[in-house]
PDB file of C-alpha atoms in Angstrom:
ATOM      1  CA  MET V 326      10.411 -67.366-131.271  1.00  0.00           C
ATOM      2  CA  GLU V 327       7.443 -69.534-128.765  1.00  0.00           C
ATOM      3  CA  THR V 328       5.964 -70.477-131.774  1.00  0.00           C
ATOM      4  CA  LEU V 329       9.531 -71.500-133.667  1.00  0.00           C
ATOM      5  CA  ALA V 330      10.223 -73.305-129.685  1.00  0.00           C
ATOM      6  CA  ASP V 331       7.119 -75.481-130.441  1.00  0.00           C
ATOM      7  CA  GLN V 332       8.050 -76.944-133.443  1.00  0.00           C
ATOM      8  CA  PHE V 333      11.403 -78.030-132.209  1.00  0.00           C
ATOM      9  CA  ARG V 334       9.692 -79.691-128.222  1.00  0.00           C
ATOM     10  CA  GLY V 335      10.144 -83.446-128.763  1.00  0.00           C
ATOM     11  CA  PHE V 336      12.929 -83.524-130.734  1.00  0.00           C
ATOM     12  CA  THR V 337      16.105 -84.805-128.887  1.00  0.00           C
ATOM     13  CA  THR V 338      18.289 -83.478-131.348  1.00  0.00           C
ATOM     14  CA  VAL V 339      17.935 -80.488-133.486  1.00  0.00           C
ATOM     15  CA  ILE V 340      20.434 -80.310-136.553  1.00  0.00           C
ATOM     16  CA  ASN V 341      20.210 -77.021-137.997  1.00  0.00           C
ATOM     17  CA  CYS V 342      21.296 -76.588-142.035  1.00  0.00           C
ATOM     18  CA  MET V 343      19.561 -73.718-142.695  1.00  0.00           C
ATOM     19  CA  GLY V 344      22.731 -71.069-143.524  1.00  0.00           C
ATOM     20  CA  PHE V 345      22.840 -67.794-144.201  1.00  0.00           C
ATOM     21  CA  VAL V 346      19.532 -67.214-146.377  1.00  0.00           C
ATOM     22  CA  ALA V 347      17.245 -66.421-144.256  1.00  0.00           C
ATOM     23  CA  GLY V 348      19.317 -63.102-143.676  1.00  0.00           C
ATOM     24  CA  PRO V 349      21.463 -61.401-140.417  1.00  0.00           C
ATOM     25  CA  GLY V 350      19.469 -62.432-137.465  1.00  0.00           C
ATOM     26  CA  THR V 351      18.344 -65.403-138.015  1.00  0.00           C
ATOM     27  CA  GLN V 352      20.884 -68.262-136.560  1.00  0.00           C
ATOM     28  CA  LEU V 353      20.588 -66.172-132.991  1.00  0.00           C
ATOM     29  CA  LYS V 354      16.748 -66.718-133.828  1.00  0.00           C
ATOM     30  CA  ILE V 355      16.839 -70.901-134.485  1.00  0.00           C
ATOM     31  CA  THR V 356      19.238 -70.945-131.264  1.00  0.00           C
ATOM     32  CA  ARG V 357      17.167 -69.045-128.681  1.00  0.00           C
ATOM     33  CA  ALA V 358      14.257 -70.777-129.796  1.00  0.00           C
ATOM     34  CA  VAL V 359      16.050 -74.687-128.975  1.00  0.00           C
ATOM     35  CA  LEU V 360      17.023 -73.331-126.317  1.00  0.00           C
ATOM     36  CA  ALA V 361      13.998 -72.482-125.237  1.00  0.00           C
ATOM     37  CA  ALA V 362      12.673 -75.677-126.077  1.00  0.00           C
ATOM     38  CA  GLY V 363      14.453 -77.969-123.883  1.00  0.00           C
ATOM     39  CA  VAL V 364      16.008 -80.242-126.930  1.00  0.00           C
ATOM     40  CA  PRO V 365      18.800 -81.962-125.447  1.00  0.00           C
ATOM     41  CA  ARG V 366      21.529 -81.788-128.315  1.00  0.00           C
ATOM     42  CA  TYR V 367      21.854 -79.288-131.036  1.00  0.00           C
ATOM     43  CA  PHE V 368      23.973 -78.887-134.153  1.00  0.00           C
ATOM     44  CA  PRO V 369      23.545 -75.436-134.517  1.00  0.00           C
ATOM     45  CA  TRP V 370      24.935 -73.497-138.071  1.00  0.00           C
ATOM     46  CA  GLN V 371      28.030 -73.810-138.129  1.00  0.00           C
ATOM     47  CA  PHE V 372      30.242 -75.252-141.052  1.00  0.00           C
ATOM     48  CA  GLY V 373      32.327 -72.616-141.920  1.00  0.00           C
ATOM     49  CA  VAL V 374      35.887 -70.895-140.783  1.00  0.00           C
ATOM     50  CA  ASN V 375      36.559 -70.694-136.456  1.00  0.00           C
ATOM     51  CA  TYR V 376      34.337 -68.463-135.385  1.00  0.00           C
ATOM     52  CA  ASP V 377      36.513 -68.066-132.041  1.00  0.00           C
ATOM     53  CA  VAL V 378      39.619 -67.537-133.734  1.00  0.00           C
ATOM     54  CA  VAL V 379      37.394 -64.526-136.264  1.00  0.00           C
ATOM     55  CA  GLY V 380      35.446 -62.987-133.067  1.00  0.00           C
ATOM     56  CA  LYS V 381      34.515 -60.179-133.542  1.00  0.00           C
ATOM     57  CA  GLY V 382      34.458 -57.034-136.489  1.00  0.00           C
ATOM     58  CA  SER V 383      35.628 -59.839-139.492  1.00  0.00           C
ATOM     59  CA  GLY V 384      33.899 -56.753-142.145  1.00  0.00           C
ATOM     60  CA  GLN V 385      31.053 -60.228-142.103  1.00  0.00           C
ATOM     61  CA  PRO V 386      28.182 -58.922-140.036  1.00  0.00           C
ATOM     62  CA  VAL V 387      26.453 -62.574-139.992  1.00  0.00           C
ATOM     63  CA  TRP V 388      30.348 -64.096-138.438  1.00  0.00           C
ATOM     64  CA  ASP V 389      29.918 -61.962-135.979  1.00  0.00           C
ATOM     65  CA  GLU V 390      26.075 -63.686-135.336  1.00  0.00           C
ATOM     66  CA  GLN V 391      27.866 -66.991-135.451  1.00  0.00           C
ATOM     67  CA  TYR V 392      30.122 -66.166-132.641  1.00  0.00           C
ATOM     68  CA  ASP V 393      27.328 -64.830-130.498  1.00  0.00           C
ATOM     69  CA  VAL V 394      25.678 -68.186-131.162  1.00  0.00           C
ATOM     70  CA  ARG V 395      28.944 -69.903-129.244  1.00  0.00           C
ATOM     71  CA  THR V 396      28.541 -67.355-126.897  1.00  0.00           C
ATOM     72  CA  LEU V 397      25.034 -68.545-126.221  1.00  0.00           C
ATOM     73  CA  LEU V 398      25.534 -71.963-126.564  1.00  0.00           C
ATOM     74  CA  ARG V 399      28.337 -71.880-124.208  1.00  0.00           C
ATOM     75  CA  ALA V 400      26.672 -69.755-120.899  1.00  0.00           C
ATOM     76  CA  GLN V 401      24.302 -72.843-120.215  1.00  0.00           C
ATOM     77  CA  ARG V 402      24.089 -76.632-119.844  1.00  0.00           C
ATOM     78  CA  ALA V 403      20.686 -77.644-119.994  1.00  0.00           C
ATOM     79  CA  THR V 404      21.168 -78.389-123.958  1.00  0.00           C
ATOM     80  CA  GLU V 405      24.674 -80.116-125.336  1.00  0.00           C
ATOM     81  CA  TRP V 406      25.572 -78.709-128.642  1.00  0.00           C
ATOM     82  CA  VAL V 407      28.607 -79.752-131.037  1.00  0.00           C
ATOM     83  CA  ILE V 408      30.146 -77.808-133.765  1.00  0.00           C
ATOM     84  CA  VAL V 409      30.916 -78.551-136.892  1.00  0.00           C
ATOM     85  CA  SER V 410      33.477 -76.352-138.095  1.00  0.00           C
ATOM     86  CA  THR V 411      34.161 -76.772-141.798  1.00  0.00           C
ATOM     87  CA  GLY V 412      35.818 -73.923-143.794  1.00  0.00           C
ATOM     88  CA  MET V 413      34.399 -72.715-146.799  1.00  0.00           C
ATOM     89  CA  PHE V 414      31.954 -75.315-148.390  1.00  0.00           C
ATOM     90  CA  THR V 415      34.022 -76.066-151.911  1.00  0.00           C
ATOM     91  CA  SER V 416      30.708 -74.995-153.937  1.00  0.00           C
ATOM     92  CA  PHE V 417      31.037 -71.790-152.999  1.00  0.00           C
ATOM     93  CA  LEU V 418      34.392 -71.052-155.028  1.00  0.00           C
ATOM     94  CA  PHE V 419      32.497 -71.881-158.093  1.00  0.00           C
ATOM     95  CA  GLU V 420      29.612 -69.118-157.849  1.00  0.00           C
ATOM     96  CA  PRO V 421      29.814 -66.718-159.731  1.00  0.00           C
ATOM     97  CA  ASP V 422      29.030 -63.795-157.875  1.00  0.00           C
ATOM     98  CA  PHE V 423      32.000 -64.772-155.158  1.00  0.00           C
ATOM     99  CA  ASP V 424      34.300 -63.974-158.055  1.00  0.00           C
ATOM    100  CA  VAL V 425      37.457 -66.077-157.285  1.00  0.00           C
ATOM    101  CA  VAL V 426      36.364 -69.246-160.228  1.00  0.00           C
ATOM    102  CA  ASN V 427      33.615 -67.858-162.693  1.00  0.00           C
ATOM    103  CA  LEU V 428      34.252 -70.791-165.269  1.00  0.00           C
ATOM    104  CA  SER V 429      31.632 -69.180-167.778  1.00  0.00           C
ATOM    105  CA  ASN V 430      33.623 -66.293-168.417  1.00  0.00           C
ATOM    106  CA  ARG V 431      37.050 -68.147-167.248  1.00  0.00           C
ATOM    107  CA  THR V 432      38.390 -65.885-164.947  1.00  0.00           C
ATOM    108  CA  LEU V 433      40.356 -65.893-162.096  1.00  0.00           C
ATOM    109  CA  HIS V 434      40.839 -63.975-158.795  1.00  0.00           C
ATOM    110  CA  ALA V 435      42.169 -64.547-155.690  1.00  0.00           C
ATOM    111  CA  LEU V 436      41.249 -62.492-152.238  1.00  0.00           C
ATOM    112  CA  GLY V 437      43.876 -60.557-150.709  1.00  0.00           C
ATOM    113  CA  SER V 438      47.068 -62.236-152.809  1.00  0.00           C
ATOM    114  CA  TRP V 439      47.876 -65.611-154.523  1.00  0.00           C
ATOM    115  CA  ASP V 440      49.606 -67.408-151.637  1.00  0.00           C
ATOM    116  CA  THR V 441      46.130 -66.294-149.152  1.00  0.00           C
ATOM    117  CA  GLN V 442      44.969 -70.246-148.113  1.00  0.00           C
ATOM    118  CA  VAL V 443      41.580 -70.596-147.657  1.00  0.00           C
ATOM    119  CA  THR V 444      40.429 -74.292-146.007  1.00  0.00           C
ATOM    120  CA  VAL V 445      37.032 -76.101-148.218  1.00  0.00           C
ATOM    121  CA  THR V 446      35.234 -78.947-147.980  1.00  0.00           C
ATOM    122  CA  SER V 447      32.302 -80.297-149.963  1.00  0.00           C
ATOM    123  CA  PRO V 448      28.815 -80.374-148.590  1.00  0.00           C
ATOM    124  CA  ALA V 449      28.740 -83.543-149.604  1.00  0.00           C
ATOM    125  CA  ASP V 450      31.346 -84.704-147.382  1.00  0.00           C
ATOM    126  CA  ILE V 451      30.323 -82.131-144.381  1.00  0.00           C
ATOM    127  CA  GLY V 452      26.876 -84.172-144.625  1.00  0.00           C
ATOM    128  CA  ARG V 453      28.501 -87.619-144.277  1.00  0.00           C
ATOM    129  CA  LEU V 454      31.087 -86.554-141.718  1.00  0.00           C
ATOM    130  CA  THR V 455      28.019 -84.564-139.452  1.00  0.00           C
ATOM    131  CA  THR V 456      26.144 -87.656-139.944  1.00  0.00           C
ATOM    132  CA  ALA V 457      28.694 -90.132-138.718  1.00  0.00           C
ATOM    133  CA  ILE V 458      29.660 -87.421-135.793  1.00  0.00           C
ATOM    134  CA  TYR V 459      26.296 -87.653-134.495  1.00  0.00           C
ATOM    135  CA  LEU V 460      26.009 -90.689-134.258  1.00  0.00           C
ATOM    136  CA  HIS V 461      29.586 -91.453-133.169  1.00  0.00           C
ATOM    137  CA  GLN V 462      29.611 -92.963-129.832  1.00  0.00           C
ATOM    138  CA  PRO V 463      30.521 -92.538-127.086  1.00  0.00           C
ATOM    139  CA  ARG V 464      28.847 -89.153-127.667  1.00  0.00           C
ATOM    140  CA  ILE V 465      30.571 -85.789-128.851  1.00  0.00           C
ATOM    141  CA  VAL V 466      29.519 -83.216-126.489  1.00  0.00           C
ATOM    142  CA  ASN V 467      29.825 -79.434-126.096  1.00  0.00           C
ATOM    143  CA  GLU V 468      32.971 -79.545-128.345  1.00  0.00           C
ATOM    144  CA  VAL V 469      33.910 -78.063-131.681  1.00  0.00           C
ATOM    145  CA  VAL V 470      34.978 -80.839-134.149  1.00  0.00           C
ATOM    146  CA  PHE V 471      37.142 -79.178-136.961  1.00  0.00           C
ATOM    147  CA  VAL V 472      37.162 -81.474-140.653  1.00  0.00           C
ATOM    148  CA  ALA V 473      38.260 -80.158-143.779  1.00  0.00           C
ATOM    149  CA  GLY V 474      38.921 -81.569-147.423  1.00  0.00           C
ATOM    150  CA  GLU V 475      41.594 -79.348-148.521  1.00  0.00           C
ATOM    151  CA  THR V 476      43.649 -76.669-147.183  1.00  0.00           C
ATOM    152  CA  THR V 477      44.813 -74.586-150.636  1.00  0.00           C
ATOM    153  CA  SER V 478      46.051 -71.468-151.524  1.00  0.00           C
ATOM    154  CA  TYR V 479      44.363 -69.163-154.462  1.00  0.00           C
ATOM    155  CA  ARG V 480      47.480 -69.718-156.846  1.00  0.00           C
ATOM    156  CA  GLN V 481      46.952 -73.683-156.329  1.00  0.00           C
ATOM    157  CA  LEU V 482      43.573 -72.883-156.673  1.00  0.00           C
ATOM    158  CA  ALA V 483      44.303 -71.437-160.047  1.00  0.00           C
ATOM    159  CA  ASP V 484      47.059 -74.334-161.155  1.00  0.00           C
ATOM    160  CA  THR V 485      43.769 -76.546-160.078  1.00  0.00           C
ATOM    161  CA  VAL V 486      41.531 -75.371-162.561  1.00  0.00           C
ATOM    162  CA  GLU V 487      43.292 -74.462-165.984  1.00  0.00           C
ATOM    163  CA  ARG V 488      44.797 -78.062-165.304  1.00  0.00           C
ATOM    164  CA  VAL V 489      41.970 -79.830-164.971  1.00  0.00           C
ATOM    165  CA  THR V 490      39.745 -77.761-167.786  1.00  0.00           C
ATOM    166  CA  GLN V 491      42.782 -77.324-170.087  1.00  0.00           C
ATOM    167  CA  GLN V 492      41.468 -73.876-170.741  1.00  0.00           C
ATOM    168  CA  THR V 493      43.668 -70.617-169.749  1.00  0.00           C
ATOM    169  CA  PHE V 494      41.706 -67.975-167.533  1.00  0.00           C
ATOM    170  CA  SER V 495      41.994 -64.283-166.484  1.00  0.00           C
ATOM    171  CA  LYS V 496      43.919 -63.789-163.722  1.00  0.00           C
ATOM    172  CA  ALA V 497      43.557 -60.664-161.184  1.00  0.00           C
ATOM    173  CA  VAL V 498      43.503 -60.346-157.810  1.00  0.00           C
ATOM    174  CA  HIS V 499      40.658 -58.341-155.081  1.00  0.00           C
ATOM    175  CA  THR V 500      43.571 -57.243-152.321  1.00  0.00           C
ATOM    176  CA  LEU V 501      42.337 -56.724-149.270  1.00  0.00           C
ATOM    177  CA  PRO V 502      42.712 -52.147-149.119  1.00  0.00           C
ATOM    178  CA  ALA V 503      40.836 -52.507-151.954  1.00  0.00           C
ATOM    179  CA  LEU V 504      37.883 -54.805-151.065  1.00  0.00           C
ATOM    180  CA  LEU V 505      37.565 -52.543-147.836  1.00  0.00           C
ATOM    181  CA  GLU V 506      37.217 -48.805-149.453  1.00  0.00           C
ATOM    182  CA  GLN V 507      34.823 -51.603-151.852  1.00  0.00           C
ATOM    183  CA  LEU V 508      32.670 -51.842-148.707  1.00  0.00           C
ATOM    184  CA  ARG V 509      32.858 -48.292-147.350  1.00  0.00           C
ATOM    185  CA  THR V 510      31.015 -46.866-150.155  1.00  0.00           C
ATOM    186  CA  ASN V 511      28.918 -50.143-150.739  1.00  0.00           C
ATOM    187  CA  PRO V 512      28.793 -51.741-147.012  1.00  0.00           C
ATOM    188  CA  ASP V 513      25.157 -53.040-147.684  1.00  0.00           C
ATOM    189  CA  ASN V 514      27.023 -55.400-150.322  1.00  0.00           C
ATOM    190  CA  ALA V 515      26.683 -59.723-149.092  1.00  0.00           C
ATOM    191  CA  MET V 516      29.012 -60.811-151.399  1.00  0.00           C
ATOM    192  CA  LEU V 517      31.160 -57.900-150.936  1.00  0.00           C
ATOM    193  CA  ARG V 518      31.885 -58.131-147.408  1.00  0.00           C
ATOM    194  CA  TYR V 519      31.852 -62.409-148.273  1.00  0.00           C
ATOM    195  CA  ARG V 520      35.254 -61.222-149.894  1.00  0.00           C
ATOM    196  CA  ALA V 521      36.418 -59.241-147.522  1.00  0.00           C
ATOM    197  CA  ALA V 522      36.098 -61.583-144.761  1.00  0.00           C
ATOM    198  CA  PHE V 523      38.089 -64.365-147.083  1.00  0.00           C
ATOM    199  CA  ALA V 524      40.888 -61.513-148.539  1.00  0.00           C
ATOM    200  CA  ARG V 525      42.062 -62.106-144.490  1.00  0.00           C
ATOM    201  CA  GLY V 526      43.084 -65.322-144.729  1.00  0.00           C
ATOM    202  CA  TRP V 527      40.246 -67.266-142.013  1.00  0.00           C
ATOM    203  CA  ARG V 528      41.335 -71.127-142.032  1.00  0.00           C
ATOM    204  CA  VAL V 529      39.924 -74.178-140.311  1.00  0.00           C
ATOM    205  CA  VAL V 530      41.871 -74.483-137.466  1.00  0.00           C
ATOM    206  CA  ALA V 531      42.024 -76.789-134.508  1.00  0.00           C
ATOM    207  CA  ASP V 532      44.390 -75.330-131.993  1.00  0.00           C
ATOM    208  CA  GLY V 533      43.538 -72.367-132.195  1.00  0.00           C
ATOM    209  CA  ARG V 534      45.823 -70.750-134.817  1.00  0.00           C
ATOM    210  CA  HIS V 535      46.442 -69.414-138.282  1.00  0.00           C
ATOM    211  CA  GLY V 536      47.968 -72.200-140.512  1.00  0.00           C
ATOM    212  CA  MET V 537      47.401 -75.892-139.234  1.00  0.00           C
ATOM    213  CA  PRO V 538      44.015 -77.716-141.275  1.00  0.00           C
ATOM    214  CA  ALA V 539      42.378 -80.178-139.858  1.00  0.00           C
ATOM    215  CA  THR V 540      42.438 -83.483-141.870  1.00  0.00           C
ATOM    216  CA  SER V 541      40.209 -85.125-139.281  1.00  0.00           C
ATOM    217  CA  CYS V 542      37.876 -84.887-136.448  1.00  0.00           C
ATOM    218  CA  ARG V 543      38.083 -85.016-133.173  1.00  0.00           C
ATOM    219  CA  PRO V 544      40.977 -87.780-132.416  1.00  0.00           C
ATOM    220  CA  GLY V 545      39.492 -91.168-132.209  1.00  0.00           C
ATOM    221  CA  HIS V 546      36.240 -89.856-133.247  1.00  0.00           C
ATOM    222  CA  CYS V 547      35.902 -89.782-137.001  1.00  0.00           C
ATOM    223  CA  ARG V 548      38.827 -89.364-140.486  1.00  0.00           C
ATOM    224  CA  LEU V 549      37.384 -87.656-142.626  1.00  0.00           C
ATOM    225  CA  ALA V 550      38.820 -89.363-146.451  1.00  0.00           C
ATOM    226  CA  ALA V 551      39.651 -86.510-148.613  1.00  0.00           C
ATOM    227  CA  ASP V 552      41.766 -87.318-151.337  1.00  0.00           C
ATOM    228  CA  ARG V 553      39.329 -86.405-154.064  1.00  0.00           C
ATOM    229  CA  ALA V 554      40.692 -83.652-156.519  1.00  0.00           C
ATOM    230  CA  LEU V 555      39.156 -80.023-155.362  1.00  0.00           C
ATOM    231  CA  ILE V 556      37.446 -78.964-158.737  1.00  0.00           C
ATOM    232  CA  TYR V 557      35.982 -83.615-158.752  1.00  0.00           C
ATOM    233  CA  SER V 558      35.264 -82.400-155.068  1.00  0.00           C
ATOM    234  CA  HIS V 559      33.077 -79.503-156.940  1.00  0.00           C
ATOM    235  CA  ARG V 560      31.400 -81.415-160.107  1.00  0.00           C
ATOM    236  CA  THR V 561      30.285 -84.251-158.038  1.00  0.00           C
ATOM    237  CA  GLU V 562      27.553 -82.443-155.967  1.00  0.00           C
TER     238      GLU V 562
END
C-alpha cells in the first residue's frame, strides 16, 4: 500500500475510475492509500447503487466492500470525499454475460420480476456530471451526490428494446429465489451475484428510501439533462 500511496502524494484530488475489474479488496486498498498519502480530496469508485441503503449482506461481496469504503471515509476528517451515486451503467444492461438484454440472441430477461425497477446512467453522462461536481464552486464536501439518467422497469426496457430494434425477443424472468438457489451451488460466479443483487430492486435514491429516482445533483449544484432514450444512450457510448 505504501508504494501506491507514494504515487498519490502531490495530487490535490484523486478520482478513482478503477471499477471492480481488479477484484475484491481493490477499492479498500486504493482508499487506504489515498488517505495514507494525505490527498486533500477524493472521489472513490462509488458509481453505482446507494450502498448506504443496500448495506452489508447484499449477496455481492464487492458491494459489501463499497459500504466499508464509505465507513472508512466517514471515520476520518483529513481527506474530503465526494461520492457520486449513479445506479447501474446503462451499457451493463446489454452485456451478454449479464443476460438481461442479449441483442445477438434476441433474448430479454427480467431480474426479480418484470416490474422490478433499476436506475441506469450512461458512462458518458457519469463522466460529464463527475466533472461538473468536481469543478463546482462552492466545493461539494463530504457528500453523496445522486444522479440518474433514467429509472425503468424491465417491462419498459423490453418494450423499448423491441420498439427500437423492431424485432421480437424471447422473454423470461430470473426470479430471486431461482438466482439464490443457483448461487448456492455456484457461489463464485460474479455475474450470477450481480443478477441476484439487482433482482432485489436496488435503485438510486436521494432520500434514503427505495422508489425515488434522482434526476439531478444536490439542489443548487448541477443538473443532468437526461432526455435521451435508453437505447440511444447505450448506442452512443
